[in-house]
Structure formats: C-alpha cells, structure tokens
Amino acid sequence: MLAIVLSATGMGFAGVFGRLASPSGAVIGEALTMGRMLVGALGMLTILAVARRLGVLRRTRLSWSVVLGGVFLGISLATLLSATVLIDLALAVALHYLGPVVATVLARVLLKESLSRLELVSLGISFVGMMLAAGLLGGQSAAASEDWVLGIVLGVVSGLTYGAALLCYRYRADMPSDVRSFWNFFFGTVGTAALVVVTRPDLSGMTATHWVWAVAFFLVCGLLALGLLVVAGKHLRAFELSSLSYWEVVVALLLGAAVFSEAISPLAAIGATLIVAAAVIPLVASRHARTA
C-alpha cells in the first residue's frame, strides 16, 4: 500500500513537470513520455545489472499481458500529459482516473474479483470525490474551445488506456517486480515511440530550463513512480489499486493551486476530502476485522 501511495504522489507531479518542461503553446506529451519510459527502462536495466539479475530477465517468459500493460500505460501517460497542457491540471488527472473504475469493473468480469459492500461504497465515494475535485459536478462549465475539447478527448483516452494497463498488471503475478518493471518501461517506450512517429511533436522551442524540468520528470514520474506502480500492481487487488490511486487527484489539485494558481472551490475541497476518506475507511475496517 505504501508503494501505491508513493507512486500516486510521484505521478501527481507529472502535470507540473510536464507543463514546466513544455515550451509555451507546445503539446509534446508523447515525446516527454517516451523519454520518461526510456529513462525508466535504462534505470531498471542498470538496477538488474548491479543486482546480477540479468539472467533472470533473460529467462523470464513474456506474455501478452506484459506487452499490452506497457503499451497501454505509455499511451495513457502520453495523452494525459498532453491533456494537462490544454485543460486544468485537476480535470485532466480526474479524467485519467476513469481508469481505476474501468479496471475494477473489468476485473470483476474477467478475473472474478469480488467486492464487499464497503468496498463498493468506498469506490463510489472516491469517484464522486474525483468528480467534485475536478469541477465536473456542481462547477461552472468551461468554454468549449477547440483546445478544451481536444484536452477532454485526450483525458478520456488516457483514462481508458490506464484502466486497461491496471487490468494487465493483475496477470502474471509470478514475474519478479524488477523484471516486470523493466518490460513495462520497455514496451511503454515502444508504444509512445509509435505515437511520436505519428504526431511528430515540435521540440525546437525546448530551452536548457525546459530540459532540466524534463529530466526531473523522467526520474521522479518515470523510474520512481511507475516502478512503484508495478510493485503495487503485483500485490494489490484492482479495487485497492483504484481507491488508493485516487490520491493523485488530490496531489494534482494542490499542486495546480500552488504552482499555477488554479482555484480550489469549496466543492473541490470537499471532493479531495472524500477521496482521502474513501481510501482510508476500508483500510481501517480491514485492520479492525483482523484484530477483532
């Protein structure tokens, strides 16, 4: 559980680093995410080499879930980063977090993962809190500009592909976390490289300052946050991943206000509180049940 909380916190910084690494008016999420994945792959390869586990990497059998998990995650994070440039940070992250709901539903259908009544209530509270935090419930409607519509579309695509990635992590629990992390980054690099070929993002406006923020993005939101996500995905059920992952929405909301002066409405504050409460309640109930 600590792994997913730290992962969600690190990923909450992605929008901030992505904006600071992007020249004004440029939408380069695909290129930044490819760098994020590539640095993660090289970092994990280095860790495996230092730990003398390259033999384990060579002997581990790949499967469709490993390949698709990396590809889906790469596409999800690329579209999310582009969305954060076009719409409010909290709204982009909230749309991204349609993913855990999708993953929970698919896990119920495909993996027969059962949910208790308390877990269903908790997930529902998280979802409502996310909608409030993003201003999708009770907030003022934004002007439907071309950029805003594109940002919404990219955010929804990000959410759907993130849900698919989370579901893939529930397969192949036999694979060691470090090996799974490497392949996750590797196939994420492949997926985002394909997007870069198609979209051809313009990097000509990148200055030295932009590149410094990009490197910070690669390390904090790539190697650290995504590596921990794979560790968490191996040990937690889809529901647990979903409810605890919503912490990223709170982090993005607070950072958007602190760094970009994006207003936090009373409803958004209530939404953030609901997200935290929904994550904590099942954990407290579970601990109480074990000690009873």
CSV table of C-alpha atoms in Angstrom, one decimal:
chain,number,residue,atom,x,y,z
A,1,MET,CA,0.0,0.0,0.0
A,2,LEU,CA,2.9,2.3,0.7
A,3,ALA,CA,4.1,1.7,-2.8
A,4,ILE,CA,0.9,2.8,-4.5
A,5,VAL,CA,0.6,5.9,-2.2
A,6,LEU,CA,4.2,7.0,-3.1
A,7,SER,CA,3.6,6.1,-6.8
A,8,ALA,CA,0.4,8.2,-6.9
A,9,THR,CA,2.2,11.1,-5.2
A,10,GLY,CA,5.0,11.0,-7.7
A,11,MET,CA,2.6,10.7,-10.6
A,12,GLY,CA,0.7,13.7,-9.2
A,13,PHE,CA,3.8,15.8,-10.0
A,14,ALA,CA,3.7,14.7,-13.7
A,15,GLY,CA,1.4,17.6,-14.8
A,16,VAL,CA,3.5,20.2,-13.1
A,17,PHE,CA,6.8,18.8,-14.5
A,18,GLY,CA,5.2,18.3,-17.9
A,19,ARG,CA,4.0,21.9,-18.1
A,20,LEU,CA,7.3,23.3,-16.9
A,21,ALA,CA,9.1,21.2,-19.5
A,22,SER,CA,6.9,22.2,-22.4
A,23,PRO,CA,7.5,25.4,-24.4
A,24,SER,CA,4.6,27.9,-24.4
A,25,GLY,CA,1.8,26.6,-26.7
A,26,ALA,CA,3.6,23.3,-27.4
A,27,VAL,CA,1.9,19.9,-27.0
A,28,ILE,CA,4.8,17.5,-26.6
A,29,GLY,CA,3.4,14.9,-24.2
A,30,GLU,CA,4.2,12.0,-26.5
A,31,ALA,CA,7.9,12.9,-26.7
A,32,LEU,CA,8.2,13.6,-22.9
A,33,THR,CA,6.5,10.3,-22.1
A,34,MET,CA,8.8,8.4,-24.4
A,35,GLY,CA,11.7,9.9,-22.6
A,36,ARG,CA,10.1,9.1,-19.2
A,37,MET,CA,9.7,5.4,-20.3
A,38,LEU,CA,13.2,5.2,-21.9
A,39,VAL,CA,14.9,6.5,-18.8
A,40,GLY,CA,12.8,4.1,-16.7
A,41,ALA,CA,13.9,1.2,-18.9
A,42,LEU,CA,17.6,2.1,-18.7
A,43,GLY,CA,17.3,2.7,-15.0
A,44,MET,CA,15.7,-0.7,-14.3
A,45,LEU,CA,18.3,-2.4,-16.6
A,46,THR,CA,21.1,-0.8,-14.6
A,47,ILE,CA,19.5,-2.0,-11.3
A,48,LEU,CA,19.1,-5.5,-12.7
A,49,ALA,CA,22.8,-5.5,-13.9
A,50,VAL,CA,24.1,-4.2,-10.5
A,51,ALA,CA,22.0,-6.9,-8.7
A,52,ARG,CA,23.3,-9.5,-11.1
A,53,ARG,CA,19.7,-10.4,-12.2
A,54,LEU,CA,20.1,-10.1,-15.9
A,55,GLY,CA,20.0,-13.9,-16.1
A,56,VAL,CA,16.5,-13.8,-14.5
A,57,LEU,CA,15.5,-11.2,-17.1
A,58,ARG,CA,16.6,-13.4,-20.0
A,59,ARG,CA,14.9,-16.5,-18.6
A,60,THR,CA,11.5,-14.9,-17.8
A,61,ARG,CA,8.8,-15.7,-20.3
A,62,LEU,CA,6.9,-12.7,-21.8
A,63,SER,CA,3.1,-12.8,-22.3
A,64,TRP,CA,0.5,-10.6,-23.9
A,65,SER,CA,-0.4,-9.0,-20.6
A,66,VAL,CA,3.2,-7.8,-20.0
A,67,VAL,CA,3.4,-6.4,-23.5
A,68,LEU,CA,0.0,-4.7,-23.5
A,69,GLY,CA,0.4,-3.4,-20.0
A,70,GLY,CA,3.5,-1.4,-21.0
A,71,VAL,CA,1.9,-0.2,-24.3
A,72,PHE,CA,-1.3,0.9,-22.7
A,73,LEU,CA,0.5,2.7,-19.8
A,74,GLY,CA,2.7,4.5,-22.3
A,75,ILE,CA,-0.3,5.7,-24.4
A,76,SER,CA,-2.2,6.6,-21.2
A,77,LEU,CA,0.5,8.8,-19.8
A,78,ALA,CA,1.3,10.5,-23.1
A,79,THR,CA,-2.3,11.5,-23.7
A,80,LEU,CA,-2.6,12.6,-20.0
A,81,LEU,CA,0.5,14.9,-20.3
A,82,SER,CA,-0.9,16.5,-23.5
A,83,ALA,CA,-4.3,17.0,-21.8
A,84,THR,CA,-2.7,18.8,-18.8
A,85,VAL,CA,-1.4,21.5,-21.3
A,86,LEU,CA,-4.9,22.1,-22.8
A,87,ILE,CA,-7.2,21.9,-19.7
A,88,ASP,CA,-6.9,22.4,-15.9
A,89,LEU,CA,-4.5,20.0,-14.2
A,90,ALA,CA,-7.1,18.6,-11.8
A,91,LEU,CA,-9.6,18.0,-14.7
A,92,ALA,CA,-7.0,16.2,-16.8
A,93,VAL,CA,-6.0,13.9,-13.9
A,94,ALA,CA,-9.6,13.3,-13.0
A,95,LEU,CA,-10.4,12.0,-16.5
A,96,HIS,CA,-7.2,9.9,-16.3
A,97,TYR,CA,-8.7,8.3,-13.2
A,98,LEU,CA,-11.7,6.9,-15.0
A,99,GLY,CA,-9.1,4.2,-15.4
A,100,PRO,CA,-9.4,2.6,-12.0
A,101,VAL,CA,-13.1,2.4,-12.3
A,102,VAL,CA,-12.8,0.7,-15.7
A,103,ALA,CA,-10.1,-1.7,-14.2
A,104,THR,CA,-12.3,-2.6,-11.2
A,105,VAL,CA,-15.3,-3.4,-13.5
A,106,LEU,CA,-13.2,-5.5,-15.9
A,107,ALA,CA,-11.5,-7.3,-13.0
A,108,ARG,CA,-14.9,-8.2,-11.7
A,109,VAL,CA,-16.0,-9.6,-15.1
A,110,LEU,CA,-12.7,-11.2,-16.3
A,111,LEU,CA,-10.9,-12.1,-13.1
A,112,LYS,CA,-14.0,-12.7,-10.9
A,113,GLU,CA,-12.6,-10.4,-8.2
A,114,SER,CA,-15.4,-9.9,-5.7
A,115,LEU,CA,-16.1,-6.7,-3.9
A,116,SER,CA,-17.6,-6.2,-0.5
A,117,ARG,CA,-20.4,-3.7,0.1
A,118,LEU,CA,-17.9,-1.5,2.0
A,119,GLU,CA,-15.5,-1.6,-1.0
A,120,LEU,CA,-18.2,-0.7,-3.4
A,121,VAL,CA,-19.3,2.2,-1.3
A,122,SER,CA,-15.7,3.3,-0.9
A,123,LEU,CA,-15.1,3.2,-4.7
A,124,GLY,CA,-18.3,5.2,-5.3
A,125,ILE,CA,-17.2,7.8,-2.8
A,126,SER,CA,-13.8,8.0,-4.5
A,127,PHE,CA,-15.4,8.5,-7.9
A,128,VAL,CA,-17.8,11.2,-6.6
A,129,GLY,CA,-14.9,12.9,-4.8
A,130,MET,CA,-12.8,12.8,-8.0
A,131,MET,CA,-15.7,14.4,-10.0
A,132,LEU,CA,-16.1,17.2,-7.4
A,133,ALA,CA,-12.3,17.8,-7.2
A,134,ALA,CA,-12.2,18.2,-11.0
A,135,GLY,CA,-15.2,20.5,-11.1
A,136,LEU,CA,-17.2,18.0,-13.1
A,137,LEU,CA,-20.1,18.1,-10.5
A,138,GLY,CA,-21.5,21.4,-9.4
A,139,GLY,CA,-18.8,23.5,-11.1
A,140,GLN,CA,-19.0,26.1,-13.8
A,141,SER,CA,-18.8,24.8,-17.3
A,142,ALA,CA,-15.7,25.8,-19.3
A,143,ALA,CA,-16.0,27.4,-22.7
A,144,ALA,CA,-15.9,24.6,-25.3
A,145,SER,CA,-12.9,25.8,-27.3
A,146,GLU,CA,-11.1,23.6,-29.7
A,147,ASP,CA,-8.2,23.1,-27.3
A,148,TRP,CA,-10.6,22.3,-24.5
A,149,VAL,CA,-12.5,19.7,-26.5
A,150,LEU,CA,-9.2,18.1,-27.6
A,151,GLY,CA,-8.0,18.1,-23.9
A,152,ILE,CA,-11.2,16.3,-22.8
A,153,VAL,CA,-10.8,13.7,-25.6
A,154,LEU,CA,-7.2,13.1,-24.7
A,155,GLY,CA,-8.1,12.9,-21.0
A,156,VAL,CA,-10.8,10.2,-21.7
A,157,VAL,CA,-8.4,8.2,-23.9
A,158,SER,CA,-5.9,8.4,-21.0
A,159,GLY,CA,-8.4,7.1,-18.6
A,160,LEU,CA,-9.5,4.2,-20.7
A,161,THR,CA,-6.0,3.0,-21.5
A,162,TYR,CA,-4.9,3.5,-17.9
A,163,GLY,CA,-7.7,1.1,-16.9
A,164,ALA,CA,-6.5,-1.4,-19.4
A,165,ALA,CA,-3.0,-1.2,-18.1
A,166,LEU,CA,-4.1,-1.7,-14.5
A,167,LEU,CA,-6.0,-4.8,-15.5
A,168,CYS,CA,-3.0,-6.2,-17.3
A,169,TYR,CA,-1.0,-5.8,-14.0
A,170,ARG,CA,-3.3,-8.3,-12.4
A,171,TYR,CA,-1.9,-11.1,-14.7
A,172,ARG,CA,1.5,-12.7,-14.4
A,173,ALA,CA,1.9,-12.3,-10.6
A,174,ASP,CA,4.7,-14.9,-11.0
A,175,MET,CA,7.0,-12.4,-12.7
A,176,PRO,CA,9.5,-10.6,-10.4
A,177,SER,CA,8.7,-6.9,-9.8
A,178,ASP,CA,12.0,-5.6,-11.1
A,179,VAL,CA,11.8,-7.7,-14.3
A,180,ARG,CA,8.1,-6.7,-14.8
A,181,SER,CA,9.1,-3.0,-14.3
A,182,PHE,CA,11.8,-3.3,-17.0
A,183,TRP,CA,9.4,-4.8,-19.5
A,184,ASN,CA,6.7,-2.3,-18.5
A,185,PHE,CA,9.1,0.6,-19.3
A,186,PHE,CA,10.4,-1.1,-22.5
A,187,PHE,CA,7.0,-1.7,-24.1
A,188,GLY,CA,5.9,1.7,-22.8
A,189,THR,CA,8.8,3.2,-24.8
A,190,VAL,CA,7.7,1.2,-27.9
A,191,GLY,CA,4.1,2.4,-27.6
A,192,THR,CA,5.0,6.1,-27.1
A,193,ALA,CA,7.6,6.0,-29.8
A,194,ALA,CA,4.9,4.9,-32.2
A,195,LEU,CA,2.8,8.0,-31.1
A,196,VAL,CA,5.9,10.2,-31.6
A,197,VAL,CA,6.2,9.0,-35.2
A,198,VAL,CA,2.6,9.7,-35.9
A,199,THR,CA,2.3,13.1,-34.1
A,200,ARG,CA,5.8,14.5,-34.8
A,201,PRO,CA,5.9,16.8,-31.8
A,202,ASP,CA,7.9,20.0,-32.2
A,203,LEU,CA,10.8,20.2,-29.7
A,204,SER,CA,12.6,23.1,-31.3
A,205,GLY,CA,11.4,25.5,-28.6
A,206,MET,CA,13.0,23.5,-25.8
A,207,THR,CA,15.5,25.5,-23.8
A,208,ALA,CA,18.0,24.4,-21.2
A,209,THR,CA,15.5,25.1,-18.4
A,210,HIS,CA,12.9,23.0,-20.2
A,211,TRP,CA,15.3,20.1,-20.4
A,212,VAL,CA,16.1,20.3,-16.7
A,213,TRP,CA,12.4,20.0,-15.9
A,214,ALA,CA,12.1,17.2,-18.4
A,215,VAL,CA,14.9,15.2,-16.7
A,216,ALA,CA,13.3,15.7,-13.3
A,217,PHE,CA,10.0,14.5,-14.9
A,218,PHE,CA,11.8,11.4,-16.3
A,219,LEU,CA,13.3,10.4,-12.9
A,220,VAL,CA,10.5,11.3,-10.4
A,221,CYS,CA,7.5,10.5,-12.5
A,222,GLY,CA,9.1,7.7,-14.5
A,223,LEU,CA,11.6,5.5,-12.8
A,224,LEU,CA,10.4,6.1,-9.3
A,225,ALA,CA,6.6,6.5,-9.6
A,226,LEU,CA,6.0,3.9,-12.4
A,227,GLY,CA,8.4,1.4,-10.8
A,228,LEU,CA,6.4,1.6,-7.6
A,229,LEU,CA,3.1,1.2,-9.5
A,230,VAL,CA,4.3,-2.1,-10.9
A,231,VAL,CA,5.2,-3.3,-7.4
A,232,ALA,CA,1.8,-2.3,-6.1
A,233,GLY,CA,0.0,-3.9,-9.0
A,234,LYS,CA,1.6,-7.2,-8.2
A,235,HIS,CA,0.4,-7.3,-4.6
A,236,LEU,CA,-2.9,-5.4,-4.5
A,237,ARG,CA,-6.3,-6.2,-6.0
A,238,ALA,CA,-7.8,-3.9,-8.7
A,239,PHE,CA,-10.1,-2.3,-6.1
A,240,GLU,CA,-7.2,-1.5,-3.8
A,241,LEU,CA,-5.2,0.0,-6.6
A,242,SER,CA,-8.2,2.0,-7.7
A,243,SER,CA,-9.1,3.6,-4.3
A,244,LEU,CA,-5.5,4.4,-3.3
A,245,SER,CA,-4.6,5.7,-6.8
A,246,TYR,CA,-7.1,8.5,-6.4
A,247,TRP,CA,-4.7,10.2,-4.1
A,248,GLU,CA,-3.0,11.5,-7.3
A,249,VAL,CA,-6.1,13.7,-7.9
A,250,VAL,CA,-5.6,15.4,-4.5
A,251,VAL,CA,-1.9,15.9,-5.2
A,252,ALA,CA,-2.7,17.4,-8.7
A,253,LEU,CA,-5.4,19.7,-7.2
A,254,LEU,CA,-3.0,21.0,-4.6
A,255,LEU,CA,-0.1,21.5,-7.0
A,256,GLY,CA,-2.3,23.2,-9.6
A,257,ALA,CA,-3.3,25.7,-6.9
A,258,ALA,CA,0.2,26.2,-5.5
A,259,VAL,CA,2.2,26.4,-8.8
A,260,PHE,CA,-0.3,27.6,-11.4
A,261,SER,CA,-2.8,29.5,-9.2
A,262,GLU,CA,-5.7,27.2,-10.3
A,263,ALA,CA,-8.6,28.0,-7.9
A,264,ILE,CA,-9.8,25.3,-5.4
A,265,SER,CA,-13.5,25.7,-4.9
A,266,PRO,CA,-15.3,24.6,-1.8
A,267,LEU,CA,-16.8,21.7,-3.8
A,268,ALA,CA,-13.3,20.7,-4.9
A,269,ALA,CA,-12.1,20.7,-1.3
A,270,ILE,CA,-15.0,18.5,-0.3
A,271,GLY,CA,-14.1,16.2,-3.2
A,272,ALA,CA,-10.5,15.9,-2.1
A,273,THR,CA,-11.7,15.1,1.5
A,274,LEU,CA,-14.0,12.4,0.1
A,275,ILE,CA,-11.1,10.8,-1.8
A,276,VAL,CA,-8.9,10.6,1.2
A,277,ALA,CA,-11.8,9.3,3.4
A,278,ALA,CA,-12.8,6.6,0.8
A,279,ALA,CA,-9.2,5.3,0.7
A,280,VAL,CA,-8.8,5.2,4.5
A,281,ILE,CA,-12.2,3.7,5.5
A,282,PRO,CA,-11.7,0.2,4.0
A,283,LEU,CA,-8.1,0.1,5.4
A,284,VAL,CA,-9.3,0.9,8.9
A,285,ALA,CA,-12.2,-1.6,8.6
A,286,SER,CA,-9.9,-4.3,7.4
A,287,ARG,CA,-7.4,-3.8,10.2
A,288,HIS,CA,-10.2,-3.8,12.8
A,289,ALA,CA,-11.5,-7.0,11.3
A,290,ARG,CA,-8.1,-8.7,11.7
A,291,THR,CA,-7.7,-7.6,15.3
A,292,ALA,CA,-11.3,-8.5,16.3
